[in-house]
Amino acid sequence: MASSTQNTSVSKANLEENLYHIVLTTSHIQKDPNSVIEKIRIAGTYRTLEAAKAAAHSCLFDAGYEREWFSQYEVDPAALESYRIHQRMGLVVFAVASDGTTFRISISTTPNIGHLTTDNEDGRIATDLYYVVQTNVKYANGDEGQDRDVNIEGIFMTDDKARAFAHSVLLSKEDGITKDSFAEYDEAGDNEGDCGFGENTVIHAVGINGENYLISVIKGQTSESIKLAEAAVRIS
């Protein structure tokens, strides 16, 4: 499979060589009891961990939410461990709205391969970015339990390059991994936005042991665009 850009072990010497991404995931327990359907947004990329943490803590409020709208809102690191389902990301905020919608705001760390820089005081990369995100779902006990992992595999300046890379993530000529290596393999066509397994999902595959793999191409969003999208959802 294509190599990952994820770096889960970060030393102080490498801090300036990394990027920190705010990953906002939402799921609705009433509509989807097993949280299989999970919407992923990238709410910004930052040059320092401190800037990313500050952005993560303000993410929901920047999106137009207010504290009293949540029946549960947790930021204590010790308490967050029990809500952490994305093993390669650091959970910063866990919140549940009154309608049952669950929000997880995490920070994902990747090497700054493209040497991206910014002059913004808040440390945010201002350039439009497209993220190739891999989600792995393993069912631990039928449909009753699951292990979920979300990983940013690549960051690109254009949608075309991101989509081209996305189609190679699960395959490897060197290791002999082809589409036929999977029990199921679905992919979006050239003129299709997704492959029928969720918004932005261009690849869906099922391993021989039942693992589900979802490869998505997600354009980064500003807090204002997330605010507009969330407002539309609340109105509907």
PDB file of N, CA and C in Angstrom, residues 99-140:
ATOM      1  N   ASP A  99     -29.391  17.005  20.066  1.00  0.00           N
ATOM      2  CA  ASP A  99     -30.069  16.079  19.152  1.00  0.00           C
ATOM      3  C   ASP A  99     -29.321  14.756  19.002  1.00  0.00           C
ATOM      4  N   GLY A 100     -28.235  14.581  19.761  1.00  0.00           N
ATOM      5  CA  GLY A 100     -27.483  13.336  19.723  1.00  0.00           C
ATOM      6  C   GLY A 100     -26.280  13.342  18.809  1.00  0.00           C
ATOM      7  N   THR A 101     -26.077  14.417  18.055  1.00  0.00           N
ATOM      8  CA  THR A 101     -24.911  14.494  17.173  1.00  0.00           C
ATOM      9  C   THR A 101     -23.636  14.566  18.008  1.00  0.00           C
ATOM     10  N   THR A 102     -22.678  13.715  17.657  1.00  0.00           N
ATOM     11  CA  THR A 102     -21.412  13.660  18.382  1.00  0.00           C
ATOM     12  C   THR A 102     -20.314  14.330  17.569  1.00  0.00           C
ATOM     13  N   PHE A 103     -19.545  15.188  18.227  1.00  0.00           N
ATOM     14  CA  PHE A 103     -18.443  15.907  17.589  1.00  0.00           C
ATOM     15  C   PHE A 103     -17.134  15.482  18.246  1.00  0.00           C
ATOM     16  N   ARG A 104     -16.161  15.133  17.429  1.00  0.00           N
ATOM     17  CA  ARG A 104     -14.804  14.886  17.909  1.00  0.00           C
ATOM     18  C   ARG A 104     -13.854  15.801  17.154  1.00  0.00           C
ATOM     19  N   ILE A 105     -13.076  16.581  17.884  1.00  0.00           N
ATOM     20  CA  ILE A 105     -12.082  17.455  17.266  1.00  0.00           C
ATOM     21  C   ILE A 105     -10.712  16.941  17.671  1.00  0.00           C
ATOM     22  N   SER A 106      -9.947  16.537  16.668  1.00  0.00           N
ATOM     23  CA  SER A 106      -8.649  15.918  16.914  1.00  0.00           C
ATOM     24  C   SER A 106      -7.563  16.654  16.146  1.00  0.00           C
ATOM     25  N   ILE A 107      -6.324  16.388  16.529  1.00  0.00           N
ATOM     26  CA  ILE A 107      -5.170  16.937  15.817  1.00  0.00           C
ATOM     27  C   ILE A 107      -4.384  15.787  15.207  1.00  0.00           C
ATOM     28  N   SER A 108      -4.177  15.873  13.907  1.00  0.00           N
ATOM     29  CA  SER A 108      -3.372  14.888  13.187  1.00  0.00           C
ATOM     30  C   SER A 108      -2.055  15.542  12.790  1.00  0.00           C
ATOM     31  N   THR A 109      -0.963  14.822  12.959  1.00  0.00           N
ATOM     32  CA  THR A 109       0.373  15.356  12.673  1.00  0.00           C
ATOM     33  C   THR A 109       0.976  14.654  11.467  1.00  0.00           C
ATOM     34  N   THR A 110       1.470  15.436  10.505  1.00  0.00           N
ATOM     35  CA  THR A 110       2.157  14.864   9.343  1.00  0.00           C
ATOM     36  C   THR A 110       3.436  15.648   9.080  1.00  0.00           C
ATOM     37  N   PRO A 111       4.413  15.034   8.440  1.00  0.00           N
ATOM     38  CA  PRO A 111       5.630  15.765   8.060  1.00  0.00           C
ATOM     39  C   PRO A 111       5.298  16.863   7.049  1.00  0.00           C
ATOM     40  N   ASN A 112       5.997  17.967   7.135  1.00  0.00           N
ATOM     41  CA  ASN A 112       5.785  19.083   6.210  1.00  0.00           C
ATOM     42  C   ASN A 112       6.611  18.855   4.946  1.00  0.00           C
ATOM     43  N   ILE A 113       6.205  17.837   4.183  1.00  0.00           N
ATOM     44  CA  ILE A 113       6.961  17.431   2.998  1.00  0.00           C
ATOM     45  C   ILE A 113       7.016  18.548   1.961  1.00  0.00           C
ATOM     46  N   GLY A 114       5.927  19.308   1.842  1.00  0.00           N
ATOM     47  CA  GLY A 114       5.879  20.383   0.856  1.00  0.00           C
ATOM     48  C   GLY A 114       6.497  21.681   1.326  1.00  0.00           C
ATOM     49  N   HIS A 115       7.069  21.686   2.545  1.00  0.00           N
ATOM     50  CA  HIS A 115       7.703  22.878   3.123  1.00  0.00           C
ATOM     51  C   HIS A 115       6.749  24.077   3.093  1.00  0.00           C
ATOM     52  N   LEU A 116       5.517  23.853   3.519  1.00  0.00           N
ATOM     53  CA  LEU A 116       4.521  24.918   3.537  1.00  0.00           C
ATOM     54  C   LEU A 116       4.833  25.918   4.640  1.00  0.00           C
ATOM     55  N   THR A 117       4.639  27.190   4.333  1.00  0.00           N
ATOM     56  CA  THR A 117       4.886  28.249   5.302  1.00  0.00           C
ATOM     57  C   THR A 117       3.680  29.181   5.351  1.00  0.00           C
ATOM     58  N   THR A 118       3.669  30.054   6.339  1.00  0.00           N
ATOM     59  CA  THR A 118       2.578  31.010   6.457  1.00  0.00           C
ATOM     60  C   THR A 118       3.064  32.274   7.144  1.00  0.00           C
ATOM     61  N   ASP A 119       2.450  33.391   6.781  1.00  0.00           N
ATOM     62  CA  ASP A 119       2.716  34.661   7.452  1.00  0.00           C
ATOM     63  C   ASP A 119       1.583  35.026   8.407  1.00  0.00           C
ATOM     64  N   ASN A 120       0.566  34.175   8.473  1.00  0.00           N
ATOM     65  CA  ASN A 120      -0.566  34.451   9.350  1.00  0.00           C
ATOM     66  C   ASN A 120      -0.144  34.400  10.817  1.00  0.00           C
ATOM     67  N   GLU A 121      -0.613  35.351  11.589  1.00  0.00           N
ATOM     68  CA  GLU A 121      -0.251  35.401  13.003  1.00  0.00           C
ATOM     69  C   GLU A 121      -0.761  34.186  13.768  1.00  0.00           C
ATOM     70  N   ASP A 122      -1.881  33.612  13.304  1.00  0.00           N
ATOM     71  CA  ASP A 122      -2.430  32.455  14.013  1.00  0.00           C
ATOM     72  C   ASP A 122      -1.763  31.145  13.603  1.00  0.00           C
ATOM     73  N   GLY A 123      -0.795  31.209  12.667  1.00  0.00           N
ATOM     74  CA  GLY A 123      -0.059  30.017  12.275  1.00  0.00           C
ATOM     75  C   GLY A 123      -0.760  29.133  11.275  1.00  0.00           C
ATOM     76  N   ARG A 124      -1.912  29.561  10.784  1.00  0.00           N
ATOM     77  CA  ARG A 124      -2.680  28.747   9.842  1.00  0.00           C
ATOM     78  C   ARG A 124      -2.104  28.869   8.434  1.00  0.00           C
ATOM     79  N   ILE A 125      -2.029  27.733   7.727  1.00  0.00           N
ATOM     80  CA  ILE A 125      -1.632  27.740   6.319  1.00  0.00           C
ATOM     81  C   ILE A 125      -2.804  28.271   5.505  1.00  0.00           C
ATOM     82  N   ALA A 126      -2.582  29.369   4.783  1.00  0.00           N
ATOM     83  CA  ALA A 126      -3.686  30.029   4.087  1.00  0.00           C
ATOM     84  C   ALA A 126      -4.001  29.398   2.736  1.00  0.00           C
ATOM     85  N   THR A 127      -3.079  28.633   2.181  1.00  0.00           N
ATOM     86  CA  THR A 127      -3.273  28.029   0.862  1.00  0.00           C
ATOM     87  C   THR A 127      -4.383  26.983   0.885  1.00  0.00           C
ATOM     88  N   ASP A 128      -5.168  26.905  -0.201  1.00  0.00           N
ATOM     89  CA  ASP A 128      -6.150  25.835  -0.328  1.00  0.00           C
ATOM     90  C   ASP A 128      -5.424  24.494  -0.393  1.00  0.00           C
ATOM     91  N   LEU A 129      -5.869  23.548   0.420  1.00  0.00           N
ATOM     92  CA  LEU A 129      -5.239  22.233   0.467  1.00  0.00           C
ATOM     93  C   LEU A 129      -6.289  21.141   0.301  1.00  0.00           C
ATOM     94  N   TYR A 130      -5.857  20.048  -0.320  1.00  0.00           N
ATOM     95  CA  TYR A 130      -6.712  18.878  -0.513  1.00  0.00           C
ATOM     96  C   TYR A 130      -6.051  17.694   0.192  1.00  0.00           C
ATOM     97  N   TYR A 131      -6.821  17.026   1.027  1.00  0.00           N
ATOM     98  CA  TYR A 131      -6.288  15.977   1.884  1.00  0.00           C
ATOM     99  C   TYR A 131      -6.804  14.608   1.425  1.00  0.00           C
ATOM    100  N   VAL A 132      -5.896  13.656   1.334  1.00  0.00           N
ATOM    101  CA  VAL A 132      -6.292  12.272   1.083  1.00  0.00           C
ATOM    102  C   VAL A 132      -6.336  11.578   2.440  1.00  0.00           C
ATOM    103  N   VAL A 133      -7.531  11.156   2.825  1.00  0.00           N
ATOM    104  CA  VAL A 133      -7.758  10.610   4.163  1.00  0.00           C
ATOM    105  C   VAL A 133      -8.189   9.150   4.058  1.00  0.00           C
ATOM    106  N   GLN A 134      -7.516   8.296   4.807  1.00  0.00           N
ATOM    107  CA  GLN A 134      -7.882   6.877   4.853  1.00  0.00           C
ATOM    108  C   GLN A 134      -8.543   6.564   6.185  1.00  0.00           C
ATOM    109  N   THR A 135      -9.716   5.937   6.117  1.00  0.00           N
ATOM    110  CA  THR A 135     -10.419   5.483   7.314  1.00  0.00           C
ATOM    111  C   THR A 135     -10.497   3.964   7.279  1.00  0.00           C
ATOM    112  N   ASN A 136     -10.013   3.319   8.327  1.00  0.00           N
ATOM    113  CA  ASN A 136     -10.089   1.864   8.452  1.00  0.00           C
ATOM    114  C   ASN A 136     -11.085   1.527   9.553  1.00  0.00           C
ATOM    115  N   VAL A 137     -11.994   0.620   9.266  1.00  0.00           N
ATOM    116  CA  VAL A 137     -12.978   0.202  10.261  1.00  0.00           C
ATOM    117  C   VAL A 137     -12.901  -1.313  10.396  1.00  0.00           C
ATOM    118  N   LYS A 138     -12.583  -1.769  11.603  1.00  0.00           N
ATOM    119  CA  LYS A 138     -12.540  -3.199  11.893  1.00  0.00           C
ATOM    120  C   LYS A 138     -13.609  -3.511  12.930  1.00  0.00           C
ATOM    121  N   TYR A 139     -14.472  -4.450  12.610  1.00  0.00           N
ATOM    122  CA  TYR A 139     -15.544  -4.813  13.530  1.00  0.00           C
ATOM    123  C   TYR A 139     -15.033  -5.848  14.520  1.00  0.00           C
ATOM    124  N   ALA A 140     -15.087  -5.473  15.804  1.00  0.00           N
ATOM    125  CA  ALA A 140     -14.532  -6.329  16.847  1.00  0.00           C
ATOM    126  C   ALA A 140     -15.494  -7.431  17.265  1.00  0.00           C
TER     127      ALA A 140
END
